[in-house]
Amino acid sequence: MRPGAFGEVRRFPQGTRTAQDAAAAIGCEVAQICKSLVFRLAESGRPLLVVTSGANRVDTEHVGALVAGRLEKADAAFVREQSGFAIGGVPPFGWAGAAPAVQTLVDEDLLAHDVVWAAAGTPTEVFPIAPDELVKRTGGRVVRVRP
């Protein structure tokens, strides 16, 4: 992630590992935090990225039906192998070697904000981005992810 690509990368030494931590550090609503959650599709073993609002919990059965597959929790090794980043710092795009592009779903609730904040590759760095730019950059499909 290069600084200034979308908004200035901001560093918070105390960490932004959770959505609550990030919102407190930035001074925004938890709903403006993008959680980049990596799942493994059970049938193919391929990753699925769900970029969701920090205020929401992903309904895995619903999301699985949207992608015609069953979602499995991805462990830390799988997340790092697929994205190149550790859990807590996974950015919504810019994954090294993600070819073909990782299938991505973007939480429709993020579009209610002018600006959202996403991890910039570490658990201490985030960057601001307009939700429509997030959708464009991820190539994601906007869906409802919560129950």
Rosetta silent file (secondary structure, phi, psi, omega in degrees, C-alpha in Angstrom):
SEQUENCE: MRPGAFGEVRRFPQGTRTAQDAAAAIGCEVAQICKSLVFRLAESGRPLLVVTSGANRVDTEHVGALVAGRLEKADAAFVREQSGFAIGGVPPFGWAGAAPAVQTLVDEDLLAHDVVWAAAGTPTEVFPIAPDELVKRTGGRVVRVRP
SCORE:     score description
SCORE:     0.000 S_00000001
   1 L     0.000  120.835  179.788    0.000    0.000    0.000 S_00000001
   2 L   -94.659  136.350 -179.395    1.693    3.225   -0.972 S_00000001
   3 L   -57.737  142.085  175.905    1.072    6.332    1.138 S_00000001
   4 L    81.819   -0.939 -177.446   -1.166    8.942   -0.414 S_00000001
   5 L   -62.951  -34.213 -177.769   -2.740    6.571   -2.956 S_00000001
   6 L  -133.845  -35.165  177.709   -6.253    7.313   -1.686 S_00000001
   7 L  -167.445  159.712 -176.501   -5.785    9.239    1.479 S_00000001
   8 L   -63.693  129.772  175.418   -2.849    9.669    3.733 S_00000001
   9 L   -67.409  131.257  178.905   -1.898    6.500    5.582 S_00000001
  10 E  -113.243  136.420 -177.862   -2.158    7.158    9.292 S_00000001
  11 E  -107.028  133.928  178.431   -0.128    5.248   11.838 S_00000001
  12 L  -127.439   95.503 -176.475   -1.399    4.475   15.323 S_00000001
  13 L   -53.159  -29.360  179.509    1.339    2.821   17.417 S_00000001
  14 L   -71.834  -12.618  174.534   -1.239    1.682   19.996 S_00000001
  15 L   101.244  151.140  176.845   -2.776   -0.451   17.240 S_00000001
  16 L  -132.970   35.560 -173.872   -5.916   -0.662   15.161 S_00000001
  17 L   -62.055  -36.505  177.993   -6.275   -4.438   15.255 S_00000001
  18 L  -108.309  162.380  178.235  -10.010   -4.384   16.036 S_00000001
  19 H   -61.405  -38.832  179.600  -12.726   -2.181   14.575 S_00000001
  20 H   -65.757  -42.944  177.763  -13.298   -0.634   18.009 S_00000001
  21 H   -60.313  -45.467 -177.889   -9.564    0.112   18.416 S_00000001
  22 H   -63.666  -46.791 -178.945   -9.419    1.682   14.958 S_00000001
  23 H   -61.887  -41.441  179.311  -12.515    3.843   15.457 S_00000001
  24 H   -64.506  -42.138 -179.002  -11.233    5.086   18.830 S_00000001
  25 H   -67.664  -42.206 -176.926   -7.805    5.927   17.393 S_00000001
  26 H   -77.185  -35.859 -175.401   -9.193    7.666   14.292 S_00000001
  27 L    89.033   38.057  178.921  -12.101    9.371   16.015 S_00000001
  28 L  -127.125  179.481  176.633  -14.814    7.993   13.763 S_00000001
  29 L   -75.932  148.199  176.265  -17.800    5.672   14.084 S_00000001
  30 H   -57.859  -33.401 -179.497  -17.155    1.916   14.265 S_00000001
  31 H   -64.093  -17.571  179.802  -19.463    1.642   11.223 S_00000001
  32 H   -88.923   -2.186  179.844  -16.848    3.563    9.158 S_00000001
  33 E   -89.620  131.751  176.102  -14.176    0.927    9.743 S_00000001
  34 E   -90.969  119.870  172.176  -13.662   -1.642    6.984 S_00000001
  35 E   -96.242  120.277  177.038  -13.020   -5.132    8.275 S_00000001
  36 E   -94.402   99.654 -176.239  -11.272   -7.179    5.582 S_00000001
  37 E  -102.686  125.380 -179.818  -12.337  -10.732    6.453 S_00000001
  38 E  -101.547  126.723  174.881  -10.836  -13.638    4.538 S_00000001
  39 E  -116.878  161.281  173.553  -12.818  -16.866    4.289 S_00000001
  40 E  -107.621  129.282  175.396  -11.977  -20.130    2.538 S_00000001
  41 E   -77.340  120.891 -172.411  -14.556  -21.478    0.096 S_00000001
  42 L   -57.759  -41.937 -174.273  -15.029  -25.102    1.177 S_00000001
  43 L   -71.900  -41.174 -174.522  -15.528  -26.565   -2.289 S_00000001
  44 L  -103.589  -19.593 -175.947  -12.619  -24.900   -4.106 S_00000001
  45 L    77.281    3.648 -179.435  -10.297  -23.930   -1.268 S_00000001
  46 L   -82.119  157.093  178.686  -10.054  -20.438   -2.787 S_00000001
  47 E   -79.248  153.610  170.441  -10.240  -17.288   -0.693 S_00000001
  48 E  -129.856  126.455  177.131  -13.248  -15.015   -0.448 S_00000001
  49 E  -100.985  127.409  174.735  -12.737  -11.491    0.849 S_00000001
  50 E  -116.393  115.406  177.235  -15.646   -9.831    2.617 S_00000001
  51 E   -97.808  108.190 -173.365  -15.101   -6.138    3.324 S_00000001
  52 E  -120.790  158.367  175.498  -17.637   -5.335    5.984 S_00000001
  53 E   -64.201  141.827  177.882  -18.532   -2.441    8.240 S_00000001
  54 L   -60.705  -18.381  179.646  -16.921   -2.613   11.652 S_00000001
  55 L   -85.717   -9.230 -173.478  -20.400   -2.462   13.164 S_00000001
  56 L  -109.214  153.758  172.679  -21.565   -5.619   11.391 S_00000001
  57 L  -110.430  133.668 -178.116  -21.141   -9.333   11.850 S_00000001
  58 L   -75.912  128.265  173.908  -21.032  -11.410    8.646 S_00000001
  59 L   -84.658   99.496 -172.875  -23.857  -13.927    8.239 S_00000001
  60 H   -66.511  -30.853  177.342  -21.779  -16.769    6.756 S_00000001
  61 H   -68.476  -44.988  178.730  -24.787  -18.819    5.655 S_00000001
  62 H   -62.400  -49.028 -179.010  -26.291  -15.861    3.796 S_00000001
  63 H   -64.314  -39.100  176.364  -22.954  -14.875    2.222 S_00000001
  64 H   -58.696  -40.766  177.789  -22.267  -18.510    1.314 S_00000001
  65 H   -64.908  -34.575  179.168  -25.587  -18.611   -0.548 S_00000001
  66 H   -65.319  -31.132 -178.057  -24.603  -15.437   -2.437 S_00000001
  67 L  -106.746   10.207  178.779  -21.432  -17.090   -3.737 S_00000001
  68 L    54.074   49.248  178.366  -22.959  -20.569   -4.127 S_00000001
  69 L  -162.126  171.107  177.848  -20.596  -22.117   -1.631 S_00000001
  70 L  -102.097  133.298 -178.975  -19.966  -22.893    1.987 S_00000001
  71 E   -91.866  137.058  172.955  -17.647  -20.571    3.893 S_00000001
  72 E  -116.568  149.322  176.073  -14.995  -21.885    6.223 S_00000001
  73 E   -66.568  133.812  177.670  -13.055  -19.829    8.717 S_00000001
  74 L   -92.020  134.242  176.992   -9.582  -19.092    7.371 S_00000001
  75 L   -83.197  171.645 -175.220   -6.687  -19.553    9.760 S_00000001
  76 H   -58.666  -37.941 -179.535   -3.812  -17.090   10.083 S_00000001
  77 H   -65.701  -42.399  179.401   -1.538  -19.110    7.793 S_00000001
  78 H   -64.372  -43.755 -179.588   -4.148  -19.208    5.004 S_00000001
  79 H   -60.319  -46.921 -179.209   -4.814  -15.468    5.319 S_00000001
  80 H   -66.356  -41.653  179.698   -1.099  -14.642    5.081 S_00000001
  81 H   -61.045  -42.666 -175.675   -0.544  -17.114    2.225 S_00000001
  82 H   -80.149  -39.003 -173.507   -3.424  -15.692    0.182 S_00000001
  83 H  -102.244  -27.236 -173.552   -3.111  -11.974    0.957 S_00000001
  84 L    87.676    6.051 -176.215    0.479  -11.509    2.034 S_00000001
  85 L  -130.511  156.705  177.286   -0.723   -9.834    5.236 S_00000001
  86 L   -85.310  150.648  174.752   -1.406  -10.830    8.834 S_00000001
  87 L   -54.284  136.248 -178.080   -4.881  -10.851   10.342 S_00000001
  88 L    99.308  -12.459  179.187   -5.603   -7.410   11.776 S_00000001
  89 L  -135.994   11.698 -176.223   -3.754   -5.618    8.970 S_00000001
  90 L   -70.352  118.857  176.916   -5.263   -7.104    5.794 S_00000001
  91 L   -79.087  160.667 -178.475   -6.020   -4.329    3.297 S_00000001
  92 L   -76.686  -10.365  176.184   -9.073   -4.606    1.029 S_00000001
  93 L  -157.741  173.510 -179.431   -6.902   -4.592   -2.117 S_00000001
  94 L    88.308   21.624  178.728   -3.250   -4.637   -3.138 S_00000001
  95 L   -72.577  129.885  177.573   -2.649   -8.284   -2.348 S_00000001
  96 L   -70.946  132.528  174.617    0.596   -9.554   -3.862 S_00000001
  97 L    70.445   13.382  179.697    0.124  -12.462   -6.235 S_00000001
  98 L   -80.828   75.764  179.787   -3.669  -12.556   -5.968 S_00000001
  99 L  -129.466  129.254   -3.678   -4.203  -13.819   -9.482 S_00000001
 100 L   -66.242  163.160 -175.707   -6.781  -14.381  -10.578 S_00000001
 101 L   -50.741  140.238  179.678   -8.180  -11.541   -8.511 S_00000001
 102 L   -66.306  136.967  176.323   -9.691  -12.627   -5.240 S_00000001
 103 E   -66.554  130.387 -174.046  -13.484  -12.731   -5.222 S_00000001
 104 E  -131.453  136.875  172.472  -14.645   -9.806   -3.080 S_00000001
 105 E  -117.483  138.365 -179.878  -17.932   -8.770   -1.522 S_00000001
 106 E  -116.414  128.680  179.711  -18.402   -5.273   -0.086 S_00000001
 107 E   -61.777  124.780 -179.730  -20.906   -4.600    2.684 S_00000001
 108 H   -59.832  -26.571 -178.410  -23.664   -2.295    1.438 S_00000001
 109 H   -66.932  -22.661  177.179  -23.673   -0.511    4.808 S_00000001
 110 H   -65.989  -27.503 -177.001  -20.245    1.011    4.045 S_00000001
 111 H   -71.869   -6.746  178.557  -21.841    3.024    1.229 S_00000001
 112 H   -79.106   -4.930 -175.562  -23.791    5.084    3.776 S_00000001
 113 L  -113.610  152.653  175.231  -20.618    7.021    4.649 S_00000001
 114 L   -73.566  -37.195 -178.102  -18.627    9.663    2.797 S_00000001
 115 L  -137.543  138.918  172.564  -15.356    8.158    4.008 S_00000001
 116 E  -125.204  165.181 -175.513  -14.440    4.763    5.424 S_00000001
 117 E  -122.991  132.906 -177.799  -11.147    3.573    6.900 S_00000001
 118 E  -128.139  156.100  176.732   -9.294    0.383    5.949 S_00000001
 119 E   -63.231  141.939 -178.421   -6.153   -1.397    7.103 S_00000001
 120 L  -107.746   25.809  174.470   -3.057   -0.368    5.173 S_00000001
 121 L   108.599   -8.199  176.702   -1.163   -3.639    5.572 S_00000001
 122 L  -139.073  163.850  177.501   -0.280   -3.607    9.264 S_00000001
 123 L   -74.469    3.128 -179.504   -2.217   -3.678   12.536 S_00000001
 124 L  -121.419    1.604 -175.931   -1.111   -0.075   13.190 S_00000001
 125 E  -128.170  137.612  178.493   -1.832    1.655    9.865 S_00000001
 126 E  -137.615  162.818  175.742   -5.080    2.691    8.173 S_00000001
 127 E  -140.198  149.628  177.657   -6.101    4.858    5.246 S_00000001
 128 E   -87.394  148.942  177.709   -9.294    6.731    4.330 S_00000001
 129 E  -155.354  145.137  174.285  -11.165    5.977    1.141 S_00000001
 130 L   -72.298  139.303 -177.809  -14.532    6.893   -0.356 S_00000001
 131 H   -55.502  -38.705  179.405  -16.817    3.838   -0.426 S_00000001
 132 H   -66.413  -33.290  175.868  -17.391    4.058   -4.206 S_00000001
 133 H   -69.859  -36.408  175.787  -13.603    4.074   -4.711 S_00000001
 134 H   -59.149  -46.937  179.402  -13.348    1.064   -2.397 S_00000001
 135 H   -61.952  -44.891 -179.789  -15.825   -0.832   -4.552 S_00000001
 136 H   -61.321  -49.230 -175.855  -13.982    0.188   -7.715 S_00000001
 137 H   -67.702  -33.104  179.882  -10.528   -0.747   -6.390 S_00000001
 138 H   -84.041  -21.127 -172.189  -11.619   -4.105   -5.005 S_00000001
 139 L    68.339   20.413 -174.165  -13.780   -5.026   -7.980 S_00000001
 140 L   -78.758  158.288  175.316  -16.198   -6.134   -5.298 S_00000001
 141 E   -97.469  128.614 -179.356  -19.875   -6.832   -5.512 S_00000001
 142 E   -80.303  125.056 -177.382  -21.955   -4.745   -3.099 S_00000001
 143 E  -145.018  166.204  169.866  -24.192   -6.976   -0.980 S_00000001
 144 L   -84.377  127.942 -177.174  -25.902   -7.209    2.366 S_00000001
 145 L  -112.372  -15.000 -177.454  -23.623   -9.280    4.632 S_00000001
 146 L   -92.901  162.563  179.841  -25.372   -9.063    7.998 S_00000001
 147 L   -63.397    0.000    0.000  -28.315  -11.121    9.165 S_00000001
